[in-house]
Phi, psi and omega in degrees: 000140182215146180220140178285306179227124178252126185241130178206145173058036176262163188232148176260005179254164182062236173279087188301139180284130175228136173247107191235140169056041172271150176237101184254121176201166178076010178280126184211169178201172178218151180154174181228170179115141183288308181253355182248357181290155178300158177243152177233127176235145168281305175229127179242121183253103183277323182193170177092177183231135183198172173247133180242117186216145175057039178259143168262126178227113180232116183224161175111332180298127181085353179263089182264214181050233184242032181297138177267116190245130176222133177290298173233131176229129178250111179249005184270193181231022182274196176245111186235140180241131182239111183235131169055043175261147173247119184234129181229127175249127184230190176095175181225136173252131185287334183199178176102163184252007184288138175276164170230157185218138169284317173226136180217132177242117184250012189227202178247025179304147177269091186260151170232125182239117179223135169063031179261145172256108179251104186237132179236109180259002188292148181224168173096166182072183179253000173282175180254153182241104191259149167287318186213144176220147177216125187267346184222136177282346180296131180066020176238113181238189184295337181264000183296314187229128180195160179058039177250165168254114181251110187228135170228145178299337174251113190294342181275356180237051176289313184221153173240112182253111178047049173091353182250139183271136181222153167281185186299315180297316180294323177299313181298319181295312187280328177276344183065013182238192177058035181299327182253013179279166179236169179219108180186162178298121183289346179069055175294151174302313175212116188291350179257338188223340185217103186264018164295157179275137178282099184284357176268353181270183176294165188302129177280143177294343180283346186293119178058023187257003183264189178227143181297145175235122183303131178090352181235076189254001175233165185257193181305322183270002183084009179279142184290134178273157173300138179280353182235320181226071179294159176281147176286142178101180185281347183249116171274120191229171176217175180242140181294000000 
């Protein structure tokens, strides 16, 4: 089992905890077994409350067999805010029924998700590879998640809502959120190592598709975001 960033017992009061502009990649493990195989996380939130913004998280490359892979997973009961993060899950599993997630909430945490790119390119096995998953309807309302890019290489497995698999439309209906979100390949330069957007490719769905968030006016590189239509994800980009 391996984790890029493990978070526990942090606070959103006083000097509020913020995790900003981290670049997590190359985290891997090996092993077999459905419930006993190793797990790989980019960011694992065990407890506490914090803001996570402008982070690059790329996991899954090299993690084959039956590894359980999650980009960001929140298992706590705190209040967490996720703004302008780019998360990519890659790799191939030869067998097994384990699912993978770019973002997964397995608890009753009071989360807010805005302007995140959650992309799952992983393939193989008989499990599903989700952009987003949520195990409990408690503390999850129509305003919890919006203005995100939710992408899976398999369009029928965009989201898992309380144990049921949905495409993008079904996820929006059942979660009651993501009304202004999009679903498409964000066009990363390299989905395993470089989550900047490839501005030489065709137009990314993330372009000008976000919403401003007070206090978060620059991107991963310190570049100023649009004050009205920022790009989704950690990279504010343009086209030549």
